[in-house]
Amino acid sequence: MSRYQRIGVLLLLALPASAFAEQDVQAEVTELRQLLAELKSDYEQRITDLEARLQAAERASKSAARKADDALDTAEQTAIDQSSGSSSANAFNPALSAILNGQYARVDHGWNQIPGFMPAGEIGTGESGFALGEAEVNMRASVDSLFYGNLTLALHEEDGAIEPELEESWIQTTSLPGGIRATGGRFFSSAGYLNSFHRHADDFADRPLPYQAFFGGAYTVDGARASWVAPTALLLEVGAEMNWGGGFPATANHATEPGAWTLFAKLGGDAGASNSWLLGIARINADADSRSGGHDHETPGVVDTFSGDSKLTIADFVWKWAPNGNATLRSFKVQGEYFRRDENGLYAGLDYDGTQQGWYLQTVWQFAQRWRVGYRYDAVDTDNGANMVGTELQDPGHSPMRNSLMFDWSPSEFSRLRLQYINDQVYADTDNLWLLQYIVSIGAHGGHQF
Amino acid sequence: MILRIIFAALIAVLPLAANAFEVFACEPEWASLVREIAGEDIQVTTATTAFQDPHYVQAKPSLIAAARNADLLICSGADLEIGWLPLLLRRAGNAAIQPGSPGNFVAADFVRRIEIPKVVDRSGGDVHPQGNPHIHLSPRNIERIAKALGERLIRINAGDADNIQNGLDDFLMRWDEATGRWEDEGESLRGMRLVAHHTSFSYLADWLNLDIVATLEPKPGVPPSGAYLSKLLAQLQASPPAAIIRTPYQNEKPSLWLAERVGTPAIVLPFTVGGTPQATDLFSLYDETIRLLREQQR
């Protein structure tokens, strides 16, 4: 007899309850209650079970639906992958980008040589008016599983003719073990902080005075570099470069050994989430043989030359701050470099033993998304000795220095408009310079170098 | 000579990194996923926090040092890190994690990306030719990436293969169960109208069928301008959204400006692990995101 039948019988029996004795009724009622309670709990149990099974089924169906969706997605993705890049000839195109820039300048007197220094290439204030800056074309890609290659061409117009210049052309290893990298070709030296940056990435429209005086803008190596990143928690990188090329301050006519050597070390890390820093030290030893400075358009023909040893030491630092390391909205940067060079040998046929120094300190404050202001102080100083009186290297009797203010707006990562004022005391007469500059980058995304 | 002494001194004072298996994760969500599969003991360096825009990062010294020592690199890909990762990889001189090596794991390669632009031109803002790179806010993407990552960890001997397989199986089981729960909870969010700062939440919206009616940026990556916000205000006043959402690293001002005028709350979703104090791992990231959205339901 099932429980329900028993309940039925009990209910029937319960009807003529009055016919039974008192305690019999009591027993029946107790049993009845008990059975009802059992019934209730039984149903509750079944309902809970059913609900659980329903939920499980729902979940299983959702999971199945997800899996079906996944399968569909995979098929779709495969179709997408297979349909794209049907032409293999240009699938291997290198990352290609171009930098376009130009500026309007207002210059009072202007200069193209720093007193006390040999002319060192295309430096100086330029002239008043609009000038198209050099257009830079860059190509880069992996060569194969061992090398990475980079080519940068700079095009500028000189006296109505387009002059192409091979700014960089280097290959670099990508798979040497133990943090070692080798670079060969023409490349920017790792000495100094600013030197390895392309000029369009600078925070000011022109390079600081020491870079102009000691390098003619930047120190380029034609040769090789080996560098090593130590397996440490802080960044420690050391390296050496040998320069066979004619890059100032060395000279090109060294057939058997490099004209200049560089040793450098960099140390950097973070201080909390908001601060990052980098220190650098470098030494460039150059052997100059009839060095005439960079290319000098002003005085063709016979120029005074230097032969001897040139020893340059550079110490640099940079510190960057951004709230929580998020530089999108606000950031602050301080950087500075100190140059000291000892040269001795013969200049213009005279015994020459001179010391030159240069330094700059600059800060850039990004006060809102895409808006920045900056201030820079830069100066150089010479102690070339009494022997140089009457030559180009005669000490000017003052330290050439400048104060610069910069204000720029970057509508996007790829464009920048900049206004810069320079209070220029390179010569005894103070010059006031105003520069309005645009720099844009098209093509492949450039790197955010620290 | 002086340099040689300096070098010797520097090497002496710097703590040498241990030889244990090291992972370099570009974003916190991938650091969390690695820990879920390989266990808490694995050494992971996370390049960015929830408070940093993973696109606008520099190849800073600490990252070069970390990448130098990594055995595995795991990043979102789809050009999210295009501005700094290629440079970082070159500077670090670590063959194990170069593109194409097994130690270079790109998460976006394993999922179906959405919002692939028909026209790739920078006049459209920060266009990502390979689609939206913020792939981690879809549990199905996480599931697929987890499977691929598990295989990869075994392949490059990140630890005992059985342990990794068990870790993966265990994670996938818990993830599937949690996904079911989130989908149950998220059922009521279907069709919820939201305004987002950037296209950071597209995969979340796609998964939960949220309706992101507008972004504060006129174009991806272009900061909201006053003129554009005014236009948006006029459009939204007619039918206000349930909330204006943003990530912890995005500028709060445009959200707050608009929220005050439209009369809807502006809220910060954790976006990634560590974005809010509650979002401590991938599971709590999703828990929090759904809880915060449900709070805004009307």
XYZ file of C-alpha atoms in Angstrom:
748
model
C 0.000 0.000 0.000
C 1.461 3.300 -1.031
C 1.737 6.211 1.314
C -1.016 8.116 -0.525
C -3.397 5.180 -0.321
C -2.638 4.961 3.348
C -3.464 8.611 3.776
C -6.744 8.052 1.926
C -7.674 5.187 4.192
C -6.719 7.175 7.249
C -8.821 10.090 6.097
C -11.794 7.775 5.598
C -11.210 6.274 9.003
C -10.964 9.722 10.491
C -14.533 10.624 9.454
C -16.371 8.566 12.017
C -13.876 9.667 14.645
C -16.485 10.104 17.347
C -17.189 6.359 17.287
C -13.725 5.571 18.609
C -12.268 5.877 21.996
C -10.458 9.134 22.942
C -6.883 7.758 22.893
C -7.444 5.943 19.572
C -8.416 9.254 17.986
C -5.368 10.871 19.494
C -3.071 8.176 18.002
C -4.702 8.468 14.594
C -4.313 12.249 14.533
C -0.643 11.962 15.483
C -0.039 9.452 12.721
C -1.934 11.615 10.295
C 0.113 14.658 11.185
C 3.300 12.699 10.825
C 2.310 11.455 7.404
C 1.338 14.929 6.234
C 4.699 16.272 7.367
C 6.471 13.460 5.520
C 4.438 14.237 2.437
C 5.320 17.908 2.606
C 9.046 17.325 3.026
C 8.977 14.746 0.262
C 7.463 17.233 -2.183
C 9.861 19.959 -1.157
C 12.756 17.592 -1.771
C 11.426 16.685 -5.208
C 10.867 20.320 -6.177
C 14.412 21.252 -5.072
C 15.794 18.333 -7.070
C 13.834 19.366 -10.121
C 14.968 22.987 -9.812
C 18.598 21.901 -9.514
C 18.243 19.663 -12.566
C 16.630 22.499 -14.477
C 19.474 24.857 -13.589
C 22.071 22.293 -14.522
C 20.318 21.737 -17.850
C 20.165 25.470 -18.476
C 23.843 25.800 -17.714
C 24.702 22.835 -19.890
C 22.713 24.340 -22.727
C 24.423 27.700 -22.265
C 27.796 26.002 -22.138
C 26.868 24.063 -25.273
C 25.721 27.252 -26.936
C 29.022 28.862 -26.027
C 30.901 25.955 -27.466
C 28.853 26.137 -30.643
C 29.571 29.861 -30.798
C 33.249 29.140 -30.278
C 33.241 26.687 -33.149
C 31.528 29.270 -35.301
C 34.024 31.936 -34.254
C 36.961 29.663 -34.967
C 35.594 28.933 -38.413
C 35.067 32.642 -38.952
C 38.542 33.488 -37.722
C 40.079 30.862 -39.966
C 38.184 32.335 -42.878
C 39.419 35.821 -41.944
C 42.996 34.637 -41.527
C 42.966 32.848 -44.840
C 41.354 35.646 -46.786
C 43.732 38.385 -45.659
C 47.181 38.901 -47.111
C 46.571 37.114 -50.389
C 49.506 38.860 -52.038
C 52.716 37.482 -50.595
C 54.987 39.868 -52.501
C 54.181 42.835 -50.255
C 53.253 40.876 -47.143
C 56.879 41.249 -46.093
C 56.905 45.006 -46.452
C 58.977 46.647 -43.733
C 57.428 49.103 -41.316
C 57.571 52.340 -43.250
C 57.236 55.818 -41.849
C 58.075 59.372 -42.781
C 58.610 62.471 -40.689
C 57.669 65.806 -42.166
C 58.515 69.063 -40.508
C 59.011 72.718 -41.105
C 59.412 75.860 -39.113
C 59.021 79.576 -39.200
C 61.844 81.409 -37.427
C 62.480 84.987 -36.385
C 66.149 85.568 -35.707
C 67.894 88.864 -34.903
C 71.553 88.185 -35.801
C 71.877 84.430 -35.848
C 75.038 82.302 -35.810
C 76.396 79.112 -37.348
C 79.485 78.609 -35.224
C 80.037 78.616 -31.466
C 82.967 80.815 -30.334
C 85.878 78.779 -29.010
C 84.808 75.654 -30.914
C 85.617 74.339 -34.347
C 82.635 74.351 -36.700
C 81.092 70.945 -36.311
C 78.498 70.514 -39.008
C 75.157 72.088 -39.622
C 74.508 73.911 -36.417
C 73.214 77.283 -35.393
C 70.111 79.358 -35.462
C 69.237 79.285 -39.122
C 67.761 82.366 -40.721
C 64.528 84.268 -40.384
C 61.626 83.045 -42.445
C 60.012 79.757 -43.271
C 62.304 76.766 -43.640
C 61.329 73.282 -44.622
C 62.985 70.874 -42.241
C 64.563 67.708 -43.510
C 62.094 65.009 -44.464
C 63.013 61.714 -42.908
C 62.051 58.341 -44.313
C 62.464 55.280 -42.158
C 62.165 51.593 -42.987
C 62.617 48.790 -40.499
C 61.934 45.086 -40.296
C 63.333 41.770 -39.218
C 65.887 40.587 -41.735
C 65.630 36.928 -40.751
C 65.683 34.992 -37.520
C 69.041 36.524 -36.580
C 68.967 40.176 -37.620
C 66.862 43.291 -37.561
C 67.501 46.053 -40.067
C 66.839 49.784 -40.079
C 67.287 52.447 -42.728
C 66.758 56.183 -42.293
C 67.128 58.611 -45.153
C 67.038 62.339 -44.616
C 66.213 64.596 -47.515
C 66.888 68.279 -47.463
C 67.263 71.012 -49.986
C 70.453 72.943 -50.292
C 70.958 75.736 -52.811
C 68.027 74.481 -54.844
C 69.197 70.865 -55.024
C 67.747 67.961 -53.057
C 70.454 66.424 -50.915
C 69.809 62.931 -49.664
C 71.689 61.858 -46.578
C 72.084 58.369 -45.193
C 71.250 59.137 -41.581
C 71.135 55.567 -40.324
C 71.693 52.197 -41.934
C 72.231 49.434 -39.454
C 71.604 45.808 -38.667
C 71.303 44.387 -35.210
C 71.283 40.896 -33.776
C 68.077 39.663 -32.173
C 68.993 36.232 -30.902
C 72.377 36.291 -29.253
C 72.317 34.625 -25.829
C 72.900 36.215 -22.450
C 71.559 39.708 -23.127
C 74.230 40.509 -25.710
C 73.461 42.578 -28.776
C 75.690 43.508 -31.680
C 74.949 46.349 -34.055
C 76.752 47.156 -37.256
C 76.562 49.858 -39.905
C 75.806 53.521 -39.370
C 73.931 54.313 -36.192
C 73.541 56.926 -33.464
C 75.995 56.345 -30.645
C 74.674 55.223 -27.247
C 76.832 57.864 -25.562
C 74.765 60.544 -23.840
C 71.030 60.511 -23.230
C 69.715 62.573 -26.126
C 72.076 61.251 -28.778
C 70.186 58.067 -29.644
C 66.910 59.947 -30.183
C 65.885 61.144 -33.589
C 65.662 64.898 -33.552
C 61.941 64.961 -34.255
C 61.440 63.271 -30.873
C 63.265 66.056 -28.983
C 61.379 68.261 -26.577
C 62.893 71.430 -28.045
C 63.140 72.560 -31.648
C 66.940 72.552 -31.617
C 69.619 70.519 -29.879
C 71.226 71.861 -26.672
C 74.504 73.768 -27.089
C 76.836 70.939 -25.963
C 75.332 68.642 -28.618
C 75.850 71.330 -31.243
C 79.371 72.209 -30.070
C 80.756 68.728 -29.432
C 78.862 66.623 -31.990
C 77.475 68.983 -34.588
C 74.033 67.795 -33.458
C 74.508 64.074 -32.951
C 77.343 61.601 -32.801
C 77.012 59.014 -35.550
C 79.111 55.890 -35.604
C 80.150 54.065 -38.778
C 81.301 50.788 -37.376
C 80.112 48.393 -34.754
C 78.712 48.252 -31.268
C 78.474 45.452 -28.749
C 76.320 45.888 -25.696
C 75.196 43.750 -22.814
C 72.212 44.019 -20.523
C 73.019 42.497 -17.134
C 70.609 39.949 -15.617
C 69.749 42.300 -12.794
C 66.553 43.726 -11.349
C 67.714 47.256 -12.111
C 68.665 47.979 -15.703
C 72.407 47.846 -16.156
C 73.669 48.085 -19.710
C 77.287 48.386 -20.744
C 78.731 48.568 -24.203
C 81.513 49.604 -26.521
C 81.537 51.134 -29.976
C 84.239 51.543 -32.557
C 83.927 54.185 -35.201
C 85.717 53.895 -38.523
C 83.726 56.619 -40.119
C 84.335 60.295 -40.422
C 81.830 61.209 -37.747
C 82.973 64.264 -35.861
C 84.988 64.411 -33.543
C 87.073 61.680 -35.255
C 88.286 61.660 -38.834
C 87.738 59.159 -41.618
C 91.252 58.480 -42.824
C 92.087 55.577 -40.542
C 92.678 52.527 -42.674
C 93.750 49.987 -40.090
C 92.152 51.005 -36.830
C 89.035 52.898 -35.788
C 89.251 56.631 -35.386
C 87.206 56.638 -32.203
C 86.146 54.333 -29.391
C 83.185 54.673 -27.085
C 82.568 53.004 -23.761
C 79.212 53.537 -22.103
C 77.186 52.369 -19.136
C 73.562 52.995 -18.243
C 71.799 52.321 -14.991
C 68.072 52.800 -14.525
C 64.952 51.725 -12.732
C 61.753 52.794 -11.023
C 61.081 54.464 -7.694
C 57.538 53.403 -6.914
C 54.856 53.339 -9.592
C 55.161 57.036 -10.415
C 58.898 57.625 -10.902
C 61.442 56.265 -13.380
C 65.064 57.240 -13.743
C 68.111 56.594 -15.894
C 71.765 57.483 -15.352
C 74.438 57.249 -17.987
C 78.143 57.718 -18.331
C 80.209 57.515 -21.493
C 83.671 58.117 -22.748
C 84.626 58.798 -26.359
C 88.303 58.627 -27.234
C 88.961 59.942 -30.716
C 92.095 60.136 -32.749
C 91.868 63.074 -35.112
C 94.029 63.460 -38.170
C 93.754 66.843 -39.918
C 90.189 67.249 -38.657
C 88.524 70.246 -40.206
C 85.274 70.134 -38.283
C 82.067 69.136 -39.920
C 81.156 70.350 -43.339
C 81.675 74.034 -43.629
C 79.834 75.884 -46.371
C 81.170 79.274 -45.436
C 84.881 78.910 -46.092
C 85.682 76.444 -48.837
C 89.322 75.866 -49.582
C 91.971 75.897 -46.894
C 90.716 75.644 -43.334
C 92.551 75.191 -40.065
C 92.710 71.596 -38.925
C 93.330 69.678 -35.735
C 95.468 66.558 -35.307
C 95.752 64.851 -31.967
C 93.820 63.155 -29.179
C 90.311 64.076 -28.208
C 88.871 62.624 -25.008
C 85.242 63.333 -24.187
C 83.354 62.265 -21.051
C 79.574 62.589 -20.817
C 77.459 62.114 -17.710
C 73.696 62.217 -18.078
C 70.533 61.701 -16.092
C 66.817 61.738 -16.693
C 63.974 61.496 -14.212
C 60.352 61.129 -15.197
C 57.262 61.372 -13.077
C 53.631 60.641 -13.857
C 50.794 60.041 -11.385
C 50.662 56.231 -10.939
C 52.868 56.001 -14.005
C 49.981 57.167 -16.199
C 51.491 59.831 -18.463
C 48.362 60.296 -20.565
C 47.137 63.318 -18.645
C 50.015 64.735 -16.650
C 53.745 64.100 -16.480
C 56.967 65.766 -15.547
C 60.471 65.214 -16.813
C 63.884 66.578 -15.822
C 66.997 65.776 -17.777
C 70.526 67.043 -17.813
C 73.884 66.192 -19.333
C 77.425 67.301 -18.677
C 80.198 67.166 -21.314
C 83.908 67.582 -20.688
C 86.515 67.237 -23.419
C 90.288 67.325 -23.288
C 92.100 67.772 -26.559
C 95.780 67.998 -27.229
C 97.836 67.999 -30.363
C 98.351 70.489 -33.139
C 95.853 73.064 -34.294
C 96.680 75.224 -37.308
C 100.294 74.213 -36.843
C 100.324 75.423 -33.212
C 100.709 73.385 -30.032
C 97.252 73.057 -28.578
C 96.104 71.711 -25.208
C 92.544 72.726 -24.476
C 89.598 71.784 -22.310
C 85.967 72.392 -23.191
C 82.835 71.852 -21.145
C 79.147 71.979 -21.829
C 75.952 71.262 -19.949
C 72.240 71.648 -20.121
C 69.322 71.135 -17.816
C 65.759 70.958 -19.038
C 62.317 70.253 -17.662
C 59.098 69.489 -19.455
C 55.737 69.669 -17.724
C 52.738 68.081 -19.375
C 49.940 69.981 -17.645
C 47.005 68.579 -19.588
C 46.398 65.838 -22.085
C 48.494 66.776 -25.135
C 49.723 70.152 -23.808
C 53.245 70.723 -22.538
C 55.556 73.533 -21.486
C 59.299 73.294 -21.070
C 62.306 75.270 -19.950
C 65.938 74.661 -20.881
C 69.215 76.188 -19.815
C 72.272 75.282 -21.898
C 75.826 76.568 -21.910
C 79.350 75.764 -23.047
C 82.723 76.975 -21.853
C 86.263 76.743 -23.236
C 89.771 76.921 -21.835
C 91.881 76.561 -24.969
C 94.992 78.356 -23.726
C 96.962 81.393 -24.757
C 98.417 79.609 -27.799
C 95.027 79.720 -29.523
C 94.628 83.479 -29.395
C 94.071 84.679 -32.934
C 92.678 81.345 -34.164
C 89.104 80.081 -34.321
C 89.677 78.392 -30.978
C 90.390 81.627 -29.125
C 88.408 81.714 -25.863
C 85.546 84.163 -26.343
C 85.891 85.737 -22.896
C 82.370 84.713 -21.930
C 80.476 81.440 -21.645
C 78.039 81.035 -24.528
C 74.650 80.267 -22.965
C 70.934 80.325 -23.690
C 67.585 80.241 -21.920
C 64.740 78.631 -23.840
C 61.017 78.313 -23.270
C 58.915 75.824 -25.165
C 55.171 75.345 -25.484
C 53.689 72.569 -27.566
C 50.409 70.948 -28.464
C 50.071 67.444 -29.871
C 46.664 66.863 -31.447
C 47.549 63.170 -31.576
C 50.526 60.899 -31.079
C 51.487 61.646 -34.661
C 51.500 65.417 -34.812
C 52.938 68.292 -32.830
C 52.891 72.062 -33.077
C 55.531 73.901 -31.081
C 56.366 77.476 -30.203
C 59.813 78.163 -28.780
C 61.515 81.290 -27.552
C 65.295 81.431 -27.071
C 67.143 84.150 -25.250
C 70.465 83.517 -26.974
C 73.750 84.709 -25.479
C 76.099 82.577 -27.555
C 77.726 85.794 -28.717
C 78.126 88.954 -26.682
C 75.070 90.478 -28.391
C 71.921 88.918 -27.018
C 69.742 87.414 -29.708
C 66.006 86.794 -29.372
C 64.743 83.834 -31.373
C 61.185 82.765 -32.015
C 60.472 79.408 -33.608
C 57.136 78.020 -34.706
C 57.441 74.418 -35.752
C 55.306 71.540 -36.962
C 56.362 67.888 -36.864
C 54.204 65.052 -38.095
C 54.772 61.365 -38.556
C 52.961 59.244 -41.112
C 53.001 55.507 -41.575
C 54.104 52.920 -39.044
C 53.801 53.729 -35.351
C 57.093 54.918 -33.852
C 58.484 53.662 -30.555
C 57.974 55.349 -27.180
C 61.637 55.528 -26.233
C 62.409 56.357 -22.591
C 90.260 52.920 -15.656
C 87.693 55.054 -13.856
C 84.954 53.493 -15.969
C 86.238 50.018 -15.180
C 86.062 50.728 -11.462
C 82.546 52.112 -11.843
C 81.423 49.034 -13.773
C 82.913 46.715 -11.156
C 81.210 48.644 -8.360
C 77.863 48.636 -10.126
C 77.905 44.919 -10.770
C 78.787 44.327 -7.141
C 75.874 46.324 -5.746
C 73.135 45.133 -8.090
C 71.068 42.197 -6.915
C 71.386 39.429 -9.476
C 68.069 38.024 -10.584
C 67.246 34.448 -9.642
C 67.245 31.678 -12.229
C 63.610 30.606 -11.657
C 61.152 30.651 -14.561
C 60.121 34.249 -15.135
C 57.101 35.643 -16.913
C 56.752 39.145 -18.329
C 53.076 40.103 -18.580
C 52.210 43.312 -20.404
C 48.873 43.719 -18.580
C 47.596 42.617 -15.149
C 44.886 40.320 -16.558
C 47.521 38.088 -18.152
C 49.618 38.026 -14.991
C 46.530 36.801 -13.174
C 45.810 34.154 -15.822
C 49.362 32.817 -15.657
C 49.056 32.496 -11.879
C 45.702 30.709 -12.186
C 47.231 28.067 -14.445
C 50.815 27.743 -13.244
C 50.227 28.470 -9.566
C 50.992 31.387 -7.283
C 54.680 30.477 -7.032
C 55.538 31.428 -10.609
C 57.506 34.671 -10.866
C 55.558 37.258 -12.855
C 56.488 40.860 -13.661
C 53.533 42.975 -14.733
C 54.581 45.811 -17.030
C 51.532 47.996 -16.467
C 48.984 48.537 -13.719
C 45.251 49.103 -13.972
C 45.986 52.802 -13.599
C 48.098 53.019 -16.754
C 46.900 53.133 -20.322
C 48.647 50.083 -21.824
C 49.089 51.946 -25.095
C 50.909 54.994 -23.705
C 53.808 53.322 -21.945
C 57.498 53.931 -22.566
C 60.201 51.309 -22.908
C 61.486 52.386 -19.494
C 64.616 50.945 -17.823
C 62.779 48.699 -15.341
C 60.848 47.070 -18.190
C 64.000 46.474 -20.247
C 65.591 44.770 -17.232
C 62.488 42.606 -16.658
C 62.215 41.647 -20.338
C 65.911 40.756 -20.350
C 65.299 38.067 -17.738
C 61.945 36.706 -18.950
C 61.385 33.171 -20.224
C 57.851 33.930 -21.378
C 56.210 37.131 -22.510
C 52.428 37.379 -22.560
C 50.727 40.421 -24.068
C 47.366 41.366 -25.552
C 48.688 42.109 -29.009
C 46.520 43.501 -31.831
C 48.784 46.575 -31.741
C 47.842 47.527 -28.160
C 51.529 47.616 -27.181
C 52.822 48.714 -30.615
C 54.290 51.931 -29.187
C 56.699 50.288 -26.750
C 56.897 46.505 -26.982
C 58.902 46.191 -30.239
C 61.411 48.711 -28.915
C 61.541 46.964 -25.545
C 62.177 43.587 -27.157
C 65.051 44.994 -29.183
C 66.591 46.754 -26.197
C 66.330 43.716 -23.929
C 68.375 41.449 -26.208
C 66.502 38.330 -25.081
C 66.208 35.719 -27.835
C 63.656 33.638 -25.900
C 60.842 36.171 -26.159
C 61.330 37.628 -29.643
C 58.273 37.624 -31.942
C 57.826 34.186 -33.450
C 59.566 32.418 -30.564
C 57.536 30.064 -28.341
C 58.302 32.432 -25.466
C 56.329 35.220 -27.144
C 52.639 34.645 -26.423
C 50.171 37.037 -28.050
C 46.700 36.592 -26.570
C 44.817 38.302 -29.403
C 45.979 35.594 -31.821
C 43.618 33.127 -30.160
C 40.332 35.000 -30.168
C 37.898 36.429 -32.651
C 38.450 40.159 -32.619
C 35.617 42.583 -33.098
C 35.483 46.107 -34.525
C 37.987 45.356 -37.291
C 37.946 48.618 -39.252
C 36.851 48.572 -42.864
C 38.991 51.616 -43.580
C 42.443 51.840 -42.018
C 43.295 55.514 -41.937
C 44.522 57.639 -39.032
C 41.912 60.291 -39.763
C 39.669 57.868 -37.878
C 41.699 58.253 -34.672
C 43.736 55.485 -33.056
C 42.649 52.858 -35.522
C 43.640 49.274 -34.787
C 43.794 47.424 -38.114
C 43.561 44.094 -36.286
C 40.428 45.008 -34.364
C 39.697 46.058 -30.797
C 42.623 44.925 -28.610
C 40.795 45.052 -25.229
C 39.962 41.361 -25.513
C 39.981 40.283 -21.871
C 36.464 41.294 -20.817
C 34.818 38.336 -22.499
C 34.970 35.079 -20.498
C 34.959 33.076 -23.696
C 38.107 34.841 -24.832
C 39.726 34.094 -21.479
C 38.773 30.439 -21.814
C 40.356 30.138 -25.236
C 43.453 32.058 -24.267
C 43.803 29.928 -21.121
C 43.809 26.744 -23.194
C 46.447 28.098 -25.569
C 48.510 29.456 -22.693
C 48.382 26.128 -20.861
C 49.710 24.357 -23.947
C 52.421 26.971 -24.325
C 53.535 26.749 -20.703
C 53.914 22.995 -21.074
C 55.740 23.377 -24.372
C 58.378 25.703 -22.957
C 58.750 23.772 -19.718
C 57.461 26.447 -17.406
C 57.144 23.799 -14.713
C 55.937 20.269 -14.186
C 53.630 19.410 -17.131
C 51.176 17.489 -14.949
C 50.868 20.363 -12.526
C 50.230 22.823 -15.348
C 47.662 20.506 -16.959
C 45.913 20.089 -13.604
C 46.034 23.825 -13.018
C 44.521 24.451 -16.437
C 41.790 21.820 -16.019
C 40.925 23.156 -12.591
C 40.839 26.733 -13.867
C 38.679 25.853 -16.858
C 36.200 24.014 -14.624
C 35.908 26.927 -12.216
C 35.805 29.401 -15.091
C 32.998 27.545 -16.861
C 30.987 27.431 -13.668
C 31.621 31.126 -12.967
C 30.746 32.032 -16.557
C 27.391 30.323 -16.106
C 26.802 32.292 -12.937
C 27.806 35.603 -14.572
C 25.523 34.910 -17.496
C 22.649 34.233 -15.106
C 23.380 37.438 -13.233
C 23.995 39.355 -16.418
C 20.678 38.277 -17.944
C 18.966 41.302 -16.439
C 21.621 43.645 -17.898
C 20.610 42.801 -21.458
C 19.997 45.977 -23.422
C 21.313 48.243 -20.637
C 22.148 51.607 -22.213
C 25.630 52.884 -21.375
C 28.051 55.569 -22.449
C 31.749 54.637 -22.336
C 34.822 56.879 -22.370
C 36.664 54.784 -24.976
C 35.997 51.503 -26.760
C 37.467 49.688 -23.731
C 34.352 47.645 -22.971
C 33.304 46.449 -26.418
C 33.868 42.749 -25.684
C 31.960 43.025 -22.400
C 29.063 44.689 -24.215
C 29.190 42.064 -26.936
C 29.035 39.258 -24.380
C 26.326 40.645 -22.076
C 24.374 42.372 -24.854
C 24.874 45.793 -23.310
C 24.024 48.723 -25.492
C 26.913 51.223 -25.560
C 25.139 54.120 -27.204
C 28.096 56.497 -27.403
C 31.728 57.049 -26.440
C 33.043 60.270 -24.918
C 35.890 60.242 -27.407
C 34.705 61.536 -30.772
C 37.079 59.023 -32.370
C 39.087 56.270 -30.682
C 42.051 57.797 -28.850
C 41.006 61.393 -29.543
C 40.335 63.202 -26.229
C 36.757 64.404 -25.725
C 36.371 68.016 -26.802
C 33.941 70.528 -25.331
C 32.049 70.828 -28.601
C 31.652 67.091 -28.951
C 30.511 66.669 -25.341
C 27.891 69.387 -25.823
C 26.555 67.567 -28.846
C 26.524 64.339 -26.888
C 24.706 66.060 -24.038
C 21.910 67.220 -26.322
C 21.602 63.711 -27.722
C 21.586 62.006 -24.310
C 19.215 64.376 -22.530
C 16.369 63.024 -24.613
C 17.047 59.467 -23.432
C 19.607 59.281 -20.604
C 21.758 56.154 -20.356
C 21.861 54.052 -17.176
C 25.472 55.040 -16.488
C 28.651 56.534 -17.934
C 31.498 54.050 -17.558
C 35.254 54.465 -17.690
C 38.441 52.624 -16.726
C 40.600 53.657 -13.735
C 43.192 55.246 -16.051
C 40.887 57.421 -18.084
C 40.330 61.114 -17.440
C 37.430 61.519 -15.011
C 36.548 65.063 -16.031
C 34.547 64.427 -19.220
C 32.556 61.648 -17.482
C 31.753 63.825 -14.477
C 30.856 66.830 -16.616
C 28.403 64.849 -18.679
C 27.055 62.822 -15.754
C 26.128 65.938 -13.840
C 24.228 67.430 -16.756
C 22.510 64.291 -17.971
C 21.711 63.202 -14.421
C 23.160 59.695 -14.674
C 25.955 58.352 -12.496
C 29.537 58.179 -13.790
C 31.200 54.999 -12.560
C 34.648 53.451 -12.735
C 34.659 49.785 -13.674
C 37.818 47.912 -12.607
C 38.623 47.107 -16.289
C 41.472 44.859 -15.240
C 42.852 43.097 -12.191
C 43.713 45.688 -9.541
C 41.417 48.353 -11.002
C 39.389 48.444 -7.777
C 40.365 47.048 -4.378
C 37.826 44.233 -4.824
C 39.100 43.093 -8.235
C 42.042 41.007 -7.059
C 41.995 38.299 -9.726
C 40.170 37.432 -12.940
C 37.163 35.977 -11.091
C 36.647 38.956 -8.819
C 37.243 41.276 -11.785
C 34.145 39.865 -13.482
C 32.210 39.650 -10.180
C 32.872 43.322 -9.526
C 32.142 44.456 -13.057
C 28.750 42.746 -13.054
C 27.936 43.848 -9.511
C 28.740 47.494 -10.339
C 26.623 47.383 -13.486
C 23.700 45.761 -11.660
C 23.848 48.510 -9.049
C 23.087 51.003 -11.800
C 20.034 49.208 -13.081
C 16.760 51.041 -12.919
